[in-house]
CSV table of C-alpha atoms and ligand atoms in Angstrom, one decimal:
chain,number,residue,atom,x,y,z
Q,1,UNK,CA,-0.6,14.2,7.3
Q,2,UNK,CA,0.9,17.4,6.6
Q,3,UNK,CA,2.8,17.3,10.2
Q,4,UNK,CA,4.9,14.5,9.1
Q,5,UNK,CA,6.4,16.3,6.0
Q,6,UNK,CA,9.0,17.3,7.3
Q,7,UNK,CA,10.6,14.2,8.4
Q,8,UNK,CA,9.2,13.0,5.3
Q,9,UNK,CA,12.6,11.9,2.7
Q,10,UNK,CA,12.3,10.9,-1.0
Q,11,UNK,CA,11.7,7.8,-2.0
Q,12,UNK,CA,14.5,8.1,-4.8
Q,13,UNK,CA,17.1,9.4,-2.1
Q,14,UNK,CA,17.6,6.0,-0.1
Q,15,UNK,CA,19.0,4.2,-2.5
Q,16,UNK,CA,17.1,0.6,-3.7
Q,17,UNK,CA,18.3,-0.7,-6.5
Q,18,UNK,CA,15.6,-3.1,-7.7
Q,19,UNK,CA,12.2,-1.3,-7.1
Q,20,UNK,CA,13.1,0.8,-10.6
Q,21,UNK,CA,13.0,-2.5,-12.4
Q,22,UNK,CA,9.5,-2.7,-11.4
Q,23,UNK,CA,7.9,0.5,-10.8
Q,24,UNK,CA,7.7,3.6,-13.2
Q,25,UNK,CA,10.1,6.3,-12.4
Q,26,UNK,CA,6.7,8.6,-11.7
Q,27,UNK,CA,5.2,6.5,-9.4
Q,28,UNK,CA,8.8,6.3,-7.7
Q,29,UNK,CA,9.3,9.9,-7.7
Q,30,UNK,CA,6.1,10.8,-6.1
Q,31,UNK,CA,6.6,8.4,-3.2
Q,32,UNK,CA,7.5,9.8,0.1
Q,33,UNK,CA,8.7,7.6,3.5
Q,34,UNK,CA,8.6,8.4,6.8
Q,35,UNK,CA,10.9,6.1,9.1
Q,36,UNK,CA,9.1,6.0,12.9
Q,37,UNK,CA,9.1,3.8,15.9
Q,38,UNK,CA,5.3,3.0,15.7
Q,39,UNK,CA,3.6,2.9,12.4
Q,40,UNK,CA,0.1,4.7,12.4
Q,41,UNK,CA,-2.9,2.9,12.0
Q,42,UNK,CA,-4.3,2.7,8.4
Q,43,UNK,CA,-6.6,5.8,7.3
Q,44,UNK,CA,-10.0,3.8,7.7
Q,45,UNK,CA,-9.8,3.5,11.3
Q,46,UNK,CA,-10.6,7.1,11.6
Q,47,UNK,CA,-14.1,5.8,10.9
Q,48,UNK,CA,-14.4,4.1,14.3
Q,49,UNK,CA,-16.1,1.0,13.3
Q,50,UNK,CA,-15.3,-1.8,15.6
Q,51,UNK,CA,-14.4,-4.1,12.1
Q,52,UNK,CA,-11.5,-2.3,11.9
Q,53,UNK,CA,-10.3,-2.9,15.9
Q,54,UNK,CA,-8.0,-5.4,14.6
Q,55,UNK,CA,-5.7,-2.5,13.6
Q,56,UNK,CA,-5.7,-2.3,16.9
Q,57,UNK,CA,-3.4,-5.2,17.5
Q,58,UNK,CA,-1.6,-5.3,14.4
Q,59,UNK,CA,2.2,-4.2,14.1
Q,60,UNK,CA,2.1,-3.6,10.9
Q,61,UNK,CA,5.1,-2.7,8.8
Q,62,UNK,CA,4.3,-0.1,6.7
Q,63,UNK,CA,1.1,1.8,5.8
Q,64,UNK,CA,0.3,4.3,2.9
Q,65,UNK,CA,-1.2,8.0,2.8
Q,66,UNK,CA,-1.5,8.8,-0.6
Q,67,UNK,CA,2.1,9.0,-1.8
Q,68,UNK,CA,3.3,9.9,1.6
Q,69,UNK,CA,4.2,5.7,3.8
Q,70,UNK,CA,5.7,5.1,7.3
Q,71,UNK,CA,7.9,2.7,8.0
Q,72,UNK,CA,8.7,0.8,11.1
Q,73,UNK,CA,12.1,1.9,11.6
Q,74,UNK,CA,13.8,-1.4,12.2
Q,75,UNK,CA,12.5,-2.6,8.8
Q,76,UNK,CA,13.3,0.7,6.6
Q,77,UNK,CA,16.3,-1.2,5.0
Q,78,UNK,CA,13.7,-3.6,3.6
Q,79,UNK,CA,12.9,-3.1,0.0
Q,80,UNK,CA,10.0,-5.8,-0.2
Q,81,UNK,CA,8.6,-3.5,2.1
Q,82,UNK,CA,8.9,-0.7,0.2
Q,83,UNK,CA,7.6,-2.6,-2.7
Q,84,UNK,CA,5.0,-3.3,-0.6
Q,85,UNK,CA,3.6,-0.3,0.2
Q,86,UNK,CA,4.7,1.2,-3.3
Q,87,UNK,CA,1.5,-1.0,-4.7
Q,88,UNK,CA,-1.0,1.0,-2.3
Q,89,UNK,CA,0.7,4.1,-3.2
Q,90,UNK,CA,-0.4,3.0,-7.2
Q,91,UNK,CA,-4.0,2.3,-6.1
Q,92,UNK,CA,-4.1,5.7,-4.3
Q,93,UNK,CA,-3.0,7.7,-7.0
Q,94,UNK,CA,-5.3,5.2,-9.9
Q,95,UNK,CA,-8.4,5.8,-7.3
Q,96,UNK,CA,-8.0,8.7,-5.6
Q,97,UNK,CA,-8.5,9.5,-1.8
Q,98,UNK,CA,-11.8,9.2,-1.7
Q,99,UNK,CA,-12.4,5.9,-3.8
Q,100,UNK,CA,-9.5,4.6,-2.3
Q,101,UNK,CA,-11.3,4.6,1.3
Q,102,UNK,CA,-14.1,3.1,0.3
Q,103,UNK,CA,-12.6,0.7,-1.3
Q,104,UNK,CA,-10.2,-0.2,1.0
Q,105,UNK,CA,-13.0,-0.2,3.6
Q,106,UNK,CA,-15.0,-2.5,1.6
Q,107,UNK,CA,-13.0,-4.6,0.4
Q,108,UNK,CA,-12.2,-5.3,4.3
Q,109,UNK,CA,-15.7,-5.4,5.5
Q,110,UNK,CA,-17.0,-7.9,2.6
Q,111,UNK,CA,-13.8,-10.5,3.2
Q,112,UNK,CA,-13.8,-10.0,6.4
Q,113,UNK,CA,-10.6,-8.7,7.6
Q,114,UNK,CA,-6.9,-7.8,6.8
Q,115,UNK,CA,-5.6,-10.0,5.4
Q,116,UNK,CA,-8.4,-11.2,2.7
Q,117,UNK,CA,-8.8,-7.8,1.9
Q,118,UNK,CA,-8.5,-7.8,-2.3
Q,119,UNK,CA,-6.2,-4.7,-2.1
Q,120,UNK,CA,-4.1,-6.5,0.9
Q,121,UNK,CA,-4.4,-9.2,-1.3
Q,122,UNK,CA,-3.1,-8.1,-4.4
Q,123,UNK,CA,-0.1,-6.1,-2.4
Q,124,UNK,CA,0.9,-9.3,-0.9
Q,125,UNK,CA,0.8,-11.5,-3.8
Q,126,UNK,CA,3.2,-9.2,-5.7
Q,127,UNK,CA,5.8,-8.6,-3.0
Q,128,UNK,CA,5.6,-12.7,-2.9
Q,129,UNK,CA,6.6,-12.6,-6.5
Q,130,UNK,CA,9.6,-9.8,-5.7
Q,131,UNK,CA,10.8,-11.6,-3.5
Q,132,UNK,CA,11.1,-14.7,-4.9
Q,133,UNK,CA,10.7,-15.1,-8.5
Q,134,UNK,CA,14.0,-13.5,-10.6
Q,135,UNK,CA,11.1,-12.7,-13.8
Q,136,UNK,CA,10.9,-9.1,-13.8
Q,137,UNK,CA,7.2,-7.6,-14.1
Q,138,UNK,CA,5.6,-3.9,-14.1
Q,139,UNK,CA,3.4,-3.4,-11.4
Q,140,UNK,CA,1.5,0.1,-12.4
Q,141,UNK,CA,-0.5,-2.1,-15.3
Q,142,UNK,CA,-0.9,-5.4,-12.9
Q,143,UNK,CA,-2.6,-3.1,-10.0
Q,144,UNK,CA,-5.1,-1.6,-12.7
Q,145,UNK,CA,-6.2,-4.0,-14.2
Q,146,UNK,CA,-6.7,-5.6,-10.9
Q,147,UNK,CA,-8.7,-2.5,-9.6
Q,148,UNK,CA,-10.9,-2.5,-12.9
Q,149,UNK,CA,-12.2,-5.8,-11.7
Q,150,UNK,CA,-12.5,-5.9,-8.5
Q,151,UNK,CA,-13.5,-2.3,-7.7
Q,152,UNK,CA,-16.9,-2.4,-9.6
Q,153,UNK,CA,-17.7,-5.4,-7.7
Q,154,UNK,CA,-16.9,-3.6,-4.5
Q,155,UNK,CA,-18.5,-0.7,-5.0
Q,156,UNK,CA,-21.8,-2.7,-5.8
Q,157,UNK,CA,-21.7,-4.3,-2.7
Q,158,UNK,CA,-22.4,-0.5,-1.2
Q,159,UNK,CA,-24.7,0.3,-4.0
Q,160,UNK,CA,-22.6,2.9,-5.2
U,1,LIG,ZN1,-0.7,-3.4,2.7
């Protein structure tokens, strides 16, 4: 993704307000966003399976590269998405790349899709909650505990 670093702008430069209350200041200073027109498919379709054709159709929002996100341009003012992809920016960094893929790949192959998948899952569930619920929580210890239980049981699945 090295092409897209130069249109690539700090995280901490555009100015949210409430993702500080929520995130550590290193997980916000590593994070990187690219505004475009068409947001690229997630990283696992490079593998070619047909599972993952329903990228295909999907206009997603947002989607994460390590500590590097796009952004559909007509929704870069919106933190919750921000928040949202600020959560798979933590699991990148907690698993690394390569853990990261395959969990993110198995975790869609064994629930069957996007939206089930228990990293989508979790992402959603806490944007839900910044959204709507005033308490104020830390994500960083929410999305680790979180992968220490569900990424064993992933991994098994593969025999890994
Ligand atoms: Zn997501």
């Amino acid at each position: 993704m090295a092409e897209h670093r130069p249109a690539a702008r700090p995280l901490t430069s555009l100015g949210f307000a409430r993702l500080s209350h929520y995130f550590d200041s290193e997980t916000l200073s590593r994070a990187h966003v690219v505004e475009v027109d068409i947001v690229p498919k997630p990283p696992l379709t490079v593998l070619g399976l047909h599972q993952f054709s329903e990228f295909e159709q999907m206009n997603a929002a947002g989607t994460t590269y390590g500590d590097l996100y796009f952004v559909d341009r007509t929704r870069a003012t919106d933190e919750s998405v921000h928040f949202h992809e600020l959560v798979h920016t933590v699991q990148w960094h907690i698993l690394g790349t390569d853990r990261f893929m395959l969990a993110y790949a198995l975790g869609h192959l064994a629930s069957g899709g996007y939206a089930n998948n228990p990293l989508e899952e979790v992402a959603r569930a806490l944007e839900e909650m910044f959204v709507r619920e005033p308490r104020l929580f830390r994500v960083e210890p929410i999305v680790s505990q979180h992968l220490e239980r569900v990424v064993p049981q992933l991994m098994a699945l593969a025999g890994q």
